[in-house]
Coordinates of C-alpha atoms and ligand atoms in Angstrom, one line a residue:
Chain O
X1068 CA 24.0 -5.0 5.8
X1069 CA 25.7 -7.6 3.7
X1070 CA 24.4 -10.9 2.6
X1071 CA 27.5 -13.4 4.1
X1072 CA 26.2 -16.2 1.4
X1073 CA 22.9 -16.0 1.8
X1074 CA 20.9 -16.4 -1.7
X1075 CA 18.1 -17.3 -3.2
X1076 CA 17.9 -21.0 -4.0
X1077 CA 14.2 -21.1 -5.4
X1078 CA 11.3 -19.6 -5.7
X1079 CA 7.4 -19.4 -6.7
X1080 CA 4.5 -17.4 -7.6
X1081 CA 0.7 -17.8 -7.5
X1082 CA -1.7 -14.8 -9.0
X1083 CA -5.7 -16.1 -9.0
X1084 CA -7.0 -16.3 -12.9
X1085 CA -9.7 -14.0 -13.2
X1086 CA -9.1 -10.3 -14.2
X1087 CA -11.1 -7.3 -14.0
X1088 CA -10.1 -4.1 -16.2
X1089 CA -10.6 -0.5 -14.6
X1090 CA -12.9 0.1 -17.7
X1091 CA -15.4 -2.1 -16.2
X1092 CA -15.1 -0.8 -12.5
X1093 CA -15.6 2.8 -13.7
X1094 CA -18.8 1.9 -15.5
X1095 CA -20.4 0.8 -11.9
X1096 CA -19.4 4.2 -10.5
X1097 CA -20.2 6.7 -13.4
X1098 CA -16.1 7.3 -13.3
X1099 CA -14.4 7.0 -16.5
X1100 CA -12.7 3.8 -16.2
X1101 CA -10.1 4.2 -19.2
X1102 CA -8.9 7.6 -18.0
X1103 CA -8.6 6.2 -14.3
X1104 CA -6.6 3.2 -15.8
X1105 CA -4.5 5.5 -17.9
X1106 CA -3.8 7.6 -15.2
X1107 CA -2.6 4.9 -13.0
X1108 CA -1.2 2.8 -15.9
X1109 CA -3.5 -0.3 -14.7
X1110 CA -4.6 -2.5 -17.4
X1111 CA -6.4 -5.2 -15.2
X1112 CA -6.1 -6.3 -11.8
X1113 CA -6.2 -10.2 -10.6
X1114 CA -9.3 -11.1 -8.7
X1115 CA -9.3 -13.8 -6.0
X1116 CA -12.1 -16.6 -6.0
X1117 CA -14.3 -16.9 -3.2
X1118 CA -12.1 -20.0 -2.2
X1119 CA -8.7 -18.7 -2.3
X1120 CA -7.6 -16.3 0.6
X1121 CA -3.2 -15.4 1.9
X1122 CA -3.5 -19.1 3.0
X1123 CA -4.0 -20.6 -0.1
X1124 CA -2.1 -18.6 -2.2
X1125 CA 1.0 -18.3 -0.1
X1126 CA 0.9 -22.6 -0.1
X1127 CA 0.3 -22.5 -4.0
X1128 CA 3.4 -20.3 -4.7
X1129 CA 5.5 -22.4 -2.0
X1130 CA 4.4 -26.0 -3.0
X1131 CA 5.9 -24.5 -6.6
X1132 CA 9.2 -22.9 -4.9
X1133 CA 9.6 -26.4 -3.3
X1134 CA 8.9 -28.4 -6.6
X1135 CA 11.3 -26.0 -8.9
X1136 CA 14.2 -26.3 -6.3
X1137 CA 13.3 -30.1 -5.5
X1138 CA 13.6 -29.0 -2.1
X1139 CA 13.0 -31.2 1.2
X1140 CA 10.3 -29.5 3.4
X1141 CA 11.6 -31.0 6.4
X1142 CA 15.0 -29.4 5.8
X1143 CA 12.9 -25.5 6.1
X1144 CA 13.5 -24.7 9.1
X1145 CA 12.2 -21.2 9.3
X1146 CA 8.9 -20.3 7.3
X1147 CA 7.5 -16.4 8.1
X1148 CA 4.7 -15.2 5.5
X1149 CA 4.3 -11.4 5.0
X1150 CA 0.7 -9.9 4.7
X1151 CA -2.0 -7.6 5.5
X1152 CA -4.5 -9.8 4.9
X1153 CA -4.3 -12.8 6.8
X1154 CA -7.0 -14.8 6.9
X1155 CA -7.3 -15.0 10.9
X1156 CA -6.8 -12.3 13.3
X1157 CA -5.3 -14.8 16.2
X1158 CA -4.2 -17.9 14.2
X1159 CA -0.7 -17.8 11.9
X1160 CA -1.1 -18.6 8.2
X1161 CA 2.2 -19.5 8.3
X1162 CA 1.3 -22.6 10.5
X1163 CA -1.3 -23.8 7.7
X1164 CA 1.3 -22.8 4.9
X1165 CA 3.8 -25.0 7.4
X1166 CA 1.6 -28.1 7.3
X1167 CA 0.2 -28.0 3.8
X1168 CA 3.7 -28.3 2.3
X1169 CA 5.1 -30.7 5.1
X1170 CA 7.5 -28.5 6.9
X1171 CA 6.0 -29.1 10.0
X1172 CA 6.4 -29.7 12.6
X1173 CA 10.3 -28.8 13.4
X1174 CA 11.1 -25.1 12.6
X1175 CA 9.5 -21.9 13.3
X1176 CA 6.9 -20.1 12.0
X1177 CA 5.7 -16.4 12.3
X1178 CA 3.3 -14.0 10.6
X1179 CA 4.2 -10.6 9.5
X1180 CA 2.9 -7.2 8.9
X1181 CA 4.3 -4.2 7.6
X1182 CA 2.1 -3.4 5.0
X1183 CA 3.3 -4.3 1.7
X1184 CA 6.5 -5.1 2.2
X1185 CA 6.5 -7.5 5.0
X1186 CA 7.8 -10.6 2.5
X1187 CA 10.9 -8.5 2.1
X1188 CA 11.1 -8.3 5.9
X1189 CA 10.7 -11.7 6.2
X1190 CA 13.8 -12.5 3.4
X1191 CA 16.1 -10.0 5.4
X1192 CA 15.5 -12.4 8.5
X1193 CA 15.4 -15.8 6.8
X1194 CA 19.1 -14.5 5.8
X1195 CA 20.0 -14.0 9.3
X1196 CA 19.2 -17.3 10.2
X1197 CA 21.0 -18.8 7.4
X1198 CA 24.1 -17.0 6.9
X1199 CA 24.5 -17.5 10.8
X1200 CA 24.1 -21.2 10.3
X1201 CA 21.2 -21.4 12.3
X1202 CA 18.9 -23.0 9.6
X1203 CA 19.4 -24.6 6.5
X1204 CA 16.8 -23.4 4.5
X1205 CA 14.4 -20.2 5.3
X1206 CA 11.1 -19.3 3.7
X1207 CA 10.1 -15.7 3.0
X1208 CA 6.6 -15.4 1.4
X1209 CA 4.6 -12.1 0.4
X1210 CA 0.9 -12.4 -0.2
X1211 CA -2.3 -10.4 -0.2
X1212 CA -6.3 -10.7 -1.0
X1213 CA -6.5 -7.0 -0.4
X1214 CA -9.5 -4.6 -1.1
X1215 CA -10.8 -1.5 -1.9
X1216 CA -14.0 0.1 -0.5
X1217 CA -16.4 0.1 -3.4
X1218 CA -15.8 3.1 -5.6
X1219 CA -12.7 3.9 -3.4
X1220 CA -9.6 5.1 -6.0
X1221 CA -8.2 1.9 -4.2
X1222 CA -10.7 -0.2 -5.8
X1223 CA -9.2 0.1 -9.4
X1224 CA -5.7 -1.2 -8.1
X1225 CA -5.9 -3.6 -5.2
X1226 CA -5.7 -7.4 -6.1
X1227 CA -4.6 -10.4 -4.9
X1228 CA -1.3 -12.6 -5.3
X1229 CA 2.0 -13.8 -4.1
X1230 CA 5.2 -15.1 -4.3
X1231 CA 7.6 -17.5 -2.2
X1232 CA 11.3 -17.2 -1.7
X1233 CA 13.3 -20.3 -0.2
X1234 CA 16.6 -18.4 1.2
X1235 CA 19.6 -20.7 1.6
X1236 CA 23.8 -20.8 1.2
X1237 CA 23.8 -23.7 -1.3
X1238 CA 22.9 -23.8 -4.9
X1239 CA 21.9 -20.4 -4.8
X1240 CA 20.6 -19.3 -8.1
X1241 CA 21.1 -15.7 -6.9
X1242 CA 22.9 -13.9 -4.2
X1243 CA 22.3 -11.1 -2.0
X1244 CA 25.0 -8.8 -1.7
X1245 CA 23.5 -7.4 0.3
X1246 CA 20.2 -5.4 2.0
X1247 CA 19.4 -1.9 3.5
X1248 CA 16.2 -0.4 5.3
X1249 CA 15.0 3.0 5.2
X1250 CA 12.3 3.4 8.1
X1251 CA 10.0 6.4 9.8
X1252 CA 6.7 6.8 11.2
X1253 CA 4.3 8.4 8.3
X1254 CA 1.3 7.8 8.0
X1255 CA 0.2 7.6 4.4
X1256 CA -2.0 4.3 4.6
X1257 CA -3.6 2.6 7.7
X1258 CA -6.6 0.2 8.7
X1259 CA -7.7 0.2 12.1
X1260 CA -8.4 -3.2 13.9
X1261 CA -11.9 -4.6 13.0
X1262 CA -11.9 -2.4 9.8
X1263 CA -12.7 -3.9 6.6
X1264 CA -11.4 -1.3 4.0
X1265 CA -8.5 0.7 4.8
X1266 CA -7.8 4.8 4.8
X1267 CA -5.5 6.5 3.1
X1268 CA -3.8 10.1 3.2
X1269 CA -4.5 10.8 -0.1
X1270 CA -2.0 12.8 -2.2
X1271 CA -0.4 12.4 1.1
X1272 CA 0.8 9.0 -0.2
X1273 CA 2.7 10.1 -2.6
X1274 CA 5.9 12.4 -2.2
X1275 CA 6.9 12.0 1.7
X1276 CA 5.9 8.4 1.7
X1277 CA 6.8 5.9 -1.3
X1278 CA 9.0 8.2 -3.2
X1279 CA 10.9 9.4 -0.3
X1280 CA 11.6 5.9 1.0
X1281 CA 12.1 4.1 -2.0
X1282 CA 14.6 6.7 -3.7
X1283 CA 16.4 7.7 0.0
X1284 CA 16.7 3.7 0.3
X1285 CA 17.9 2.6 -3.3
X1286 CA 20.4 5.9 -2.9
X1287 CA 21.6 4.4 0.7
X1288 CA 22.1 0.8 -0.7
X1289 CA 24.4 1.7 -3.9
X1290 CA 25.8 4.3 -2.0
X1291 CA 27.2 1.5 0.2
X1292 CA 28.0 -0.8 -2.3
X1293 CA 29.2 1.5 -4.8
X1294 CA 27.6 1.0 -7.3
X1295 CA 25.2 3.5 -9.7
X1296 CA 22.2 2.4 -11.9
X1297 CA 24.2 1.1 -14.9
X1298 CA 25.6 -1.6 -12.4
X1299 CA 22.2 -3.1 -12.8
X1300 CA 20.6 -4.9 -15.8
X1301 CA 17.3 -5.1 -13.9
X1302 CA 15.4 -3.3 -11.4
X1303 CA 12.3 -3.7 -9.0
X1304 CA 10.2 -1.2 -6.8
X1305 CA 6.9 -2.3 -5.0
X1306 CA 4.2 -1.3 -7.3
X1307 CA 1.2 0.2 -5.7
X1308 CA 0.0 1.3 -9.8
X1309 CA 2.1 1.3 -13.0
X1310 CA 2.6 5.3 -12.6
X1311 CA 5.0 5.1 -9.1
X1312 CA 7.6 3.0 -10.6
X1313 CA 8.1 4.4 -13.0
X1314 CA 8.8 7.3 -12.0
X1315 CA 11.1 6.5 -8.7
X1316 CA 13.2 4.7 -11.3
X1317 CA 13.2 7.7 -13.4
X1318 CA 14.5 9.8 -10.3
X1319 CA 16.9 7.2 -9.3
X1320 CA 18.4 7.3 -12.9
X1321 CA 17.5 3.8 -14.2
X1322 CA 15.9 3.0 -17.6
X1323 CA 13.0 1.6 -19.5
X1324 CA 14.8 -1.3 -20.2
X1325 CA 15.9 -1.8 -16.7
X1326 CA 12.5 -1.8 -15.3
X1327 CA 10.6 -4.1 -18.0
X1328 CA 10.7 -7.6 -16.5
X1329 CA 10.5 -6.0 -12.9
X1330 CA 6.8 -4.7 -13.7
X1331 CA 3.8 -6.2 -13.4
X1332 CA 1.2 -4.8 -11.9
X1333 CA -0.3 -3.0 -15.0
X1334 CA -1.7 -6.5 -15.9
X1335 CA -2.5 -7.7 -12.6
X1336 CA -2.8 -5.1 -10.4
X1337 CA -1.3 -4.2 -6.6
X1338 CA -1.0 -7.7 -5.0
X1339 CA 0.6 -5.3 -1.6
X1340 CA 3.0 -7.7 0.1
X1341 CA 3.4 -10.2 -3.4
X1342 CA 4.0 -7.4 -5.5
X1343 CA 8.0 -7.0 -5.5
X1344 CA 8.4 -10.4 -5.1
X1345 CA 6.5 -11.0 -8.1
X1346 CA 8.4 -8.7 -9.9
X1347 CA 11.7 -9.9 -8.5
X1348 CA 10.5 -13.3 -9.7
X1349 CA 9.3 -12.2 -13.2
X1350 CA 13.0 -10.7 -13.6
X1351 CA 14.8 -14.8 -12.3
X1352 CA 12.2 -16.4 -14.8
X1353 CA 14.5 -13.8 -17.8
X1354 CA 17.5 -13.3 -16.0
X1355 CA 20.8 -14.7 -17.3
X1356 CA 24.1 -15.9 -15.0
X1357 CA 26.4 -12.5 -13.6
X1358 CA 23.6 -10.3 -14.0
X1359 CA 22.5 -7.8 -11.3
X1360 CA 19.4 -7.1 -9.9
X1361 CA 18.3 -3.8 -7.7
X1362 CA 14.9 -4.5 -5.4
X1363 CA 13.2 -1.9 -3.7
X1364 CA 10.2 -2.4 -1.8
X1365 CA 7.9 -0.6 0.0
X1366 CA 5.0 -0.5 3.1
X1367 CA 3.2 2.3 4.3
X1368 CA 3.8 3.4 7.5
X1369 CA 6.8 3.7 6.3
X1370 CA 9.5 1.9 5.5
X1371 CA 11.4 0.6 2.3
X1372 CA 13.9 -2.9 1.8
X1373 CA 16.4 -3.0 -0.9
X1374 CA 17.9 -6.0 -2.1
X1375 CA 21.4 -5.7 -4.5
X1376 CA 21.3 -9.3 -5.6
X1377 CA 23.5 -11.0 -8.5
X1378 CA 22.2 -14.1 -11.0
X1379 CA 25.1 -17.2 -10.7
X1380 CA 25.3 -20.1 -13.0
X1381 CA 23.5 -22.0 -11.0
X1382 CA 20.2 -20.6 -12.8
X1383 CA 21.1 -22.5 -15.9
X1384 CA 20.3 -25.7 -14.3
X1385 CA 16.8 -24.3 -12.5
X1386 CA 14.1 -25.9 -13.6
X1387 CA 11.5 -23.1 -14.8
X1388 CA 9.1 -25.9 -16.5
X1389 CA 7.5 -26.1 -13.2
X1390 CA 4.6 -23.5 -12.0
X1391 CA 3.5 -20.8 -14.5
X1392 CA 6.0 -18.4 -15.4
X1393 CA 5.2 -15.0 -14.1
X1394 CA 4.8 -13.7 -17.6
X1395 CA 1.7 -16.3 -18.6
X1396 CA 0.1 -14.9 -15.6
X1397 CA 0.3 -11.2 -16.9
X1398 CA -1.1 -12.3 -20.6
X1399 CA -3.9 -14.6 -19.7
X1400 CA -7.0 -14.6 -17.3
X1401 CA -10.8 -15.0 -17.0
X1402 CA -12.1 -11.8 -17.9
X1403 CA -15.4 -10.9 -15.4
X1404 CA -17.7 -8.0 -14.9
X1405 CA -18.3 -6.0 -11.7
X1406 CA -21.6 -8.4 -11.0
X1407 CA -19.0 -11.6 -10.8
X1408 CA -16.3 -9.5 -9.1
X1409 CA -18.9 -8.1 -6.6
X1410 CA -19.9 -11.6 -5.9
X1411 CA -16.9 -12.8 -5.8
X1412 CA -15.1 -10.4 -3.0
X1413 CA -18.1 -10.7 -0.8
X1414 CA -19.5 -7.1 -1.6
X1415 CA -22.8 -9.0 -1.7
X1416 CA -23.5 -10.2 1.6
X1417 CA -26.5 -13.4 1.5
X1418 CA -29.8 -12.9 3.9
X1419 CA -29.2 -13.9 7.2
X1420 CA -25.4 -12.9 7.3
Chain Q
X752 CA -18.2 -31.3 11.2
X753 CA -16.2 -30.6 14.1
X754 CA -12.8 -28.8 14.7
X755 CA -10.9 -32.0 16.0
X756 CA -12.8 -34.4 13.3
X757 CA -11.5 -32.0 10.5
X758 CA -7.9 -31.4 12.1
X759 CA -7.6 -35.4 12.2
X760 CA -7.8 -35.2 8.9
X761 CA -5.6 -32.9 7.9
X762 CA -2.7 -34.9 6.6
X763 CA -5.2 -36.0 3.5
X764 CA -7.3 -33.1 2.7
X765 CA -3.9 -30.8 2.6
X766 CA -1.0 -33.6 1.5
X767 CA -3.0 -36.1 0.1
X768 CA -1.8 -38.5 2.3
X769 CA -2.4 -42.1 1.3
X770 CA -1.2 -45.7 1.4
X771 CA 0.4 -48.1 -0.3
X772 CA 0.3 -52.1 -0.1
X773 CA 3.9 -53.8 -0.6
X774 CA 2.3 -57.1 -1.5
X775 CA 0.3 -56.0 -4.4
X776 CA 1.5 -52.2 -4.9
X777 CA -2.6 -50.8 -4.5
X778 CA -2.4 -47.0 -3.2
X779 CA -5.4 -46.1 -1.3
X780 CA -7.1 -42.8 -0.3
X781 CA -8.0 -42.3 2.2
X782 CA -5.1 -44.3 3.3
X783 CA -6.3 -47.7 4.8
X784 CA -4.1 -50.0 7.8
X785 CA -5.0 -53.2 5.8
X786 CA -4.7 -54.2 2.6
X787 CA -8.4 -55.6 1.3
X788 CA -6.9 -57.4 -1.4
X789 CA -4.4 -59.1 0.4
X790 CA -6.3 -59.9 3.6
X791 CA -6.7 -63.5 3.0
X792 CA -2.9 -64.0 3.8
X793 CA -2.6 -61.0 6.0
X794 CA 0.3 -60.3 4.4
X795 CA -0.4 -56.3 4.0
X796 CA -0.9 -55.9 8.3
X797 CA 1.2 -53.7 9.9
X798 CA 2.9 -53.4 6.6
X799 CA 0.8 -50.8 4.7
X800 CA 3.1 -47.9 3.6
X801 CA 2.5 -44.1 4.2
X802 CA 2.7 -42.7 0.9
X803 CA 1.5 -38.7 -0.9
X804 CA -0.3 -38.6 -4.0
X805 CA 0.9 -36.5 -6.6
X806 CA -1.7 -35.0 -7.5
X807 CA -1.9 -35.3 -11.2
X808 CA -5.2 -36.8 -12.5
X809 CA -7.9 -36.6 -15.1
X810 CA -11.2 -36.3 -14.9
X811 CA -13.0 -39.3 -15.0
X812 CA -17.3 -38.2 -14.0
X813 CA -18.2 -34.7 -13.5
X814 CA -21.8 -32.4 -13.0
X815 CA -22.4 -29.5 -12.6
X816 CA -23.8 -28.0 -9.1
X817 CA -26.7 -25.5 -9.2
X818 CA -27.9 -25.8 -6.0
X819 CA -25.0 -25.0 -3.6
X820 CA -24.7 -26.9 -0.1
X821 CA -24.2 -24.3 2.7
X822 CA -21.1 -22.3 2.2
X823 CA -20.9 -22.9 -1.3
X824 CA -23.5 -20.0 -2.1
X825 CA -21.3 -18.0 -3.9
X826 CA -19.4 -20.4 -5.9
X827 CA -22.8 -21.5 -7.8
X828 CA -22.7 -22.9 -10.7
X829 CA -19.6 -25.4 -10.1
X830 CA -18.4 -28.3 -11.1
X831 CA -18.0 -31.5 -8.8
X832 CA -15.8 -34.5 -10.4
X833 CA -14.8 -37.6 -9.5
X834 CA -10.8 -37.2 -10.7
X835 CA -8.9 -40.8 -11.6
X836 CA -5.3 -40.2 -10.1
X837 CA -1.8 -40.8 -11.6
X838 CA -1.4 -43.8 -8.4
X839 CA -4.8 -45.4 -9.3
X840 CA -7.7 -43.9 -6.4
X841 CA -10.6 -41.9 -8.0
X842 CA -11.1 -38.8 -5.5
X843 CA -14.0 -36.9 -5.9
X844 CA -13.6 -32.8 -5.5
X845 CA -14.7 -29.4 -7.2
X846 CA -13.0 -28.1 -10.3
X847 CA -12.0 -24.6 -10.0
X848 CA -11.8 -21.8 -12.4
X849 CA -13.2 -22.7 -15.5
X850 CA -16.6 -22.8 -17.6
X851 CA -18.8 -25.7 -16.6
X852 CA -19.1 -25.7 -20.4
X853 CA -15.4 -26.0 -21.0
X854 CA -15.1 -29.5 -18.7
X855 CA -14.9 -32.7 -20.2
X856 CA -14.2 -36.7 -19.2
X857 CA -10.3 -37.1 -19.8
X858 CA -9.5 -33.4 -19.2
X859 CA -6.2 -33.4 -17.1
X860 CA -6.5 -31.7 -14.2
X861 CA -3.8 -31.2 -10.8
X862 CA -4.7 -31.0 -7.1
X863 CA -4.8 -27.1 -5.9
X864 CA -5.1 -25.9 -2.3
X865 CA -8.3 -24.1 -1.6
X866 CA -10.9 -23.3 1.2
X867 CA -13.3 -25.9 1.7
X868 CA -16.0 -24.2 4.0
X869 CA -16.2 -21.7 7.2
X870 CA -17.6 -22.5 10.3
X871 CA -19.6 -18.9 10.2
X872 CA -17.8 -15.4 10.8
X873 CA -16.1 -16.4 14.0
X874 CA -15.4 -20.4 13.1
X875 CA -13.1 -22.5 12.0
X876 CA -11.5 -21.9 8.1
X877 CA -10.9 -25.4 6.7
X878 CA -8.7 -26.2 4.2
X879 CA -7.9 -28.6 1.2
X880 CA -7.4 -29.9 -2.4
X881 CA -9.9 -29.0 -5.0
X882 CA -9.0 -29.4 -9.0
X883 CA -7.6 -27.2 -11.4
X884 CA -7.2 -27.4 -14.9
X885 CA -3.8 -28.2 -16.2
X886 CA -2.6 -25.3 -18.5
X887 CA 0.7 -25.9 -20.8
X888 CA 3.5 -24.1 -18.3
X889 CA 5.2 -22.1 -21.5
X890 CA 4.6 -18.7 -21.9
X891 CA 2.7 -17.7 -25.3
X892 CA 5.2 -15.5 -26.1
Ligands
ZN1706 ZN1 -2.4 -55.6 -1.3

């Protein structure tokens, strides 16, 4: 599918301060922490506070998306926000998102779900609308506050974070070339309705679900644009742990150097729907004019988005002093122990609840 | 407090909606229809203008909260300030993330959209500004 003109024209992030390392969870379930963290390349994982939920952190990386691109809310005329943790069962975040940045109240807004990669589901329609001329300006946003069971493998990786893409024509600081899905029904990762932890297939997850869909999918979308790996000075996959990455870039043929800016969850963990957006941001807060970017998401269930996007000049004149870069968010945070982080995700439930 | 009272006031607790008087330039929050400076010559009726905080501030009073009101159980200890903003009105609201130790009078701080309480398991979410600490925006390295 090919991008007609449609582009990035700004974005933001949001990733809660405090951090946990794997070291600490471990030590709460007689599991060697280091060796889990090694294994799945996990130095620490972001860690919501009780007040912050998909709502507020899908509004914090917009209201900074908005700000960078000095972008009229009232000119958004489509806002769809991609999660598996939305706040309300019956009630859209993205009406809430909608009103706290004062978009509202003409365009549309929808939720998503498709695991973690329902932002990139979300940009792949916001360019619809735009390239058709239907809206000026759509916004794509992928968040999560997701969680482990306690002492679940789960628990070492899931966090919380997110990131907001404002999709337009003009002043585009990137442009998609163009997009391609890869879709089937497996089922590697699931929650039933009403369920607060989610199951997962196990070692099921691994070679007939993400590295199947995001290597048949990267494949399919330089297959149709003709292009190979060195076209690319940066590349991003969805991140369930450091490990995966890694390695589907190795299969695809990319390199180390390729795939530094477009990690980050070995310093803050799985943020699910925020994570290759993150990453996709972390590589725009580096990236330089004519330079091209592979993105590959992924969502259990299964399906994968790729993005073949190229940096214009336009990213000279964006205005990165606003919001915290990407890269401040993977060096700093508040340090806490399992007590804090226990309290803090509602694993402690008060008397009376 | 209930659904409609909060959702009435949604344009302040989420924007920061206030007003402004032309006459003598005072911004108010929460935003006010007459102007109680300039009442005398009723210049400011009908004339007040809609206007958003931007919400920069610093911190102007603060204490620290041990014992929570309902729904704050879990964010104990916390800080409650009163926060002098960049337009002039002192708001009063909770300063997230960081050590009651680390707060002090002056500290700059910048409006940040959080949950204010839940109506129970099956209520109402409500949302609004609390206060975060402003951190330089450069990476360290
Ligand atoms: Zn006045």
């Amino acid at each position: 599918m090919k991008g007609n003109g449609a582009g990035i024209v700004s974005y933001g992030t949001y990733v809660p301060r405090y951090r946990i390392s794997p070291d600490e969870i471990g030590r709460v379930w007689g599991v060697d922490g280091v060796a889990m963290g090694k294994n799945l390349n996990i130095h620490s994982k972001s860690v919501p506070s009780p007040d912050e939920d998909t709502i507020t952190i899908s509004t914090e990386a917009l209201r900074v998306a908005i700000a960078r691109g000095n972008i009229d809310p009232r000119e958004i005329g489509a806002l769809y926000v991609g999660s598996e943790s939305h706040p309300y069962a019956v009630k859209p975040t993205a009406t809430i998102v909608a009103q706290a940045v004062g978009a509202t109240p003409n365009l549309t807004a929808a939720d998503f779900e498709f695991a973690c990669k329902a932002g990139t589901a979300a940009i792949q329609v916001c360019m619809g609308l735009v390239s058709s001329g239907m809206i000026k300006y759509g916004v794509a946003i992928g968040s999560d506050t997701s969680q482990g069971a306690p002492g679940d493998a789960l628990e070492y990786s899931a966090s919380a974070g997110g990131g907001a893409f404002v999709i337009g024509k003009d002043h585009i600081i990137a442009k998609i070339n163009a997009t391609q899905s890869y879709t089937t029904d497996t089922p590697d990762f699931w929650r039933r309705e009403g369920q607060r932890y989610p199951s997962h297939g196990g070692r099921f997850t691994g070679e007939p679900a993400y590295f199947r869909h995001v290597t048949e999918c990267g494949k399919g979308i330089m297959k149709a644009e003709g292009t190979t790996p060195a076209d690319y000075q940066h590349v991003v996959f969805h991140q369930p742990n450091g490990k995966f990455p890694l390695r589907a870039g190795k299969m695809l043929g990319f390199n180390d150097d390729q795939m530094r800016y477009g990690m980050v969850t070995p310093w803050i963990g799985n943020t699910y729907s925020g994570a290759a957006l993150i990453g996709l941001a972390n590589v725009l807060d580096h990236a330089k004019p004519s330079e091209r970017i592979l993105v590959v998401g992924y969502g259990s269930g299964a399906g994968s988005d790729a993005f073949d996007v190229t940096v214009t000049d336009e990213i000279s004149h964006y205005d990165h002093s606003i919001g915290t870069p990407v890269q401040k968010d993977l060096e700093e945070g508040i340090s806490i122990n399992y007590s804090i982080y226990a309290k803090f995700r509602g694993k402690i439930r008060l008397s009376g609840e | 407090m209930s659904v409609a009272r909060f959702w009435r006031e949604t344009l302040r607790r989420y924007n920061l909606g206030a007003s402004k008087c032309p006459e003598c330039q005072t911004v108010f929050f929460p935003p006010r229809s007459v102007c109680p400076q300039c009442t005398v010559h009723r210049k400011s009726m009908t004339k007040m203008e809609p206007c958003q905080l931007s919400g920069k501030g610093e911190i102007f009073s603060y204490t620290t909260v041990y014992e929570a009101a309902d729904g704050f159980e879990m964010q104990v200890p916390y800080v409650l300030a009163l926060v002098k903003m960049a337009e002039g009105p002192v708001l009063t609201g909770q300063v997230v993330d960081v050590d009651p130790k680390e707060v002090h009078e002056g500290m700059p701080v910048k409006a940040t959209f959080r949950k204010l309480r839940e109506d129970g398991d099956s209520g109402v979410i409500h949302y609004g500004y609390k206060f975060a600490i402003v951190r330089s925006p450069t990476a360290s390295k």
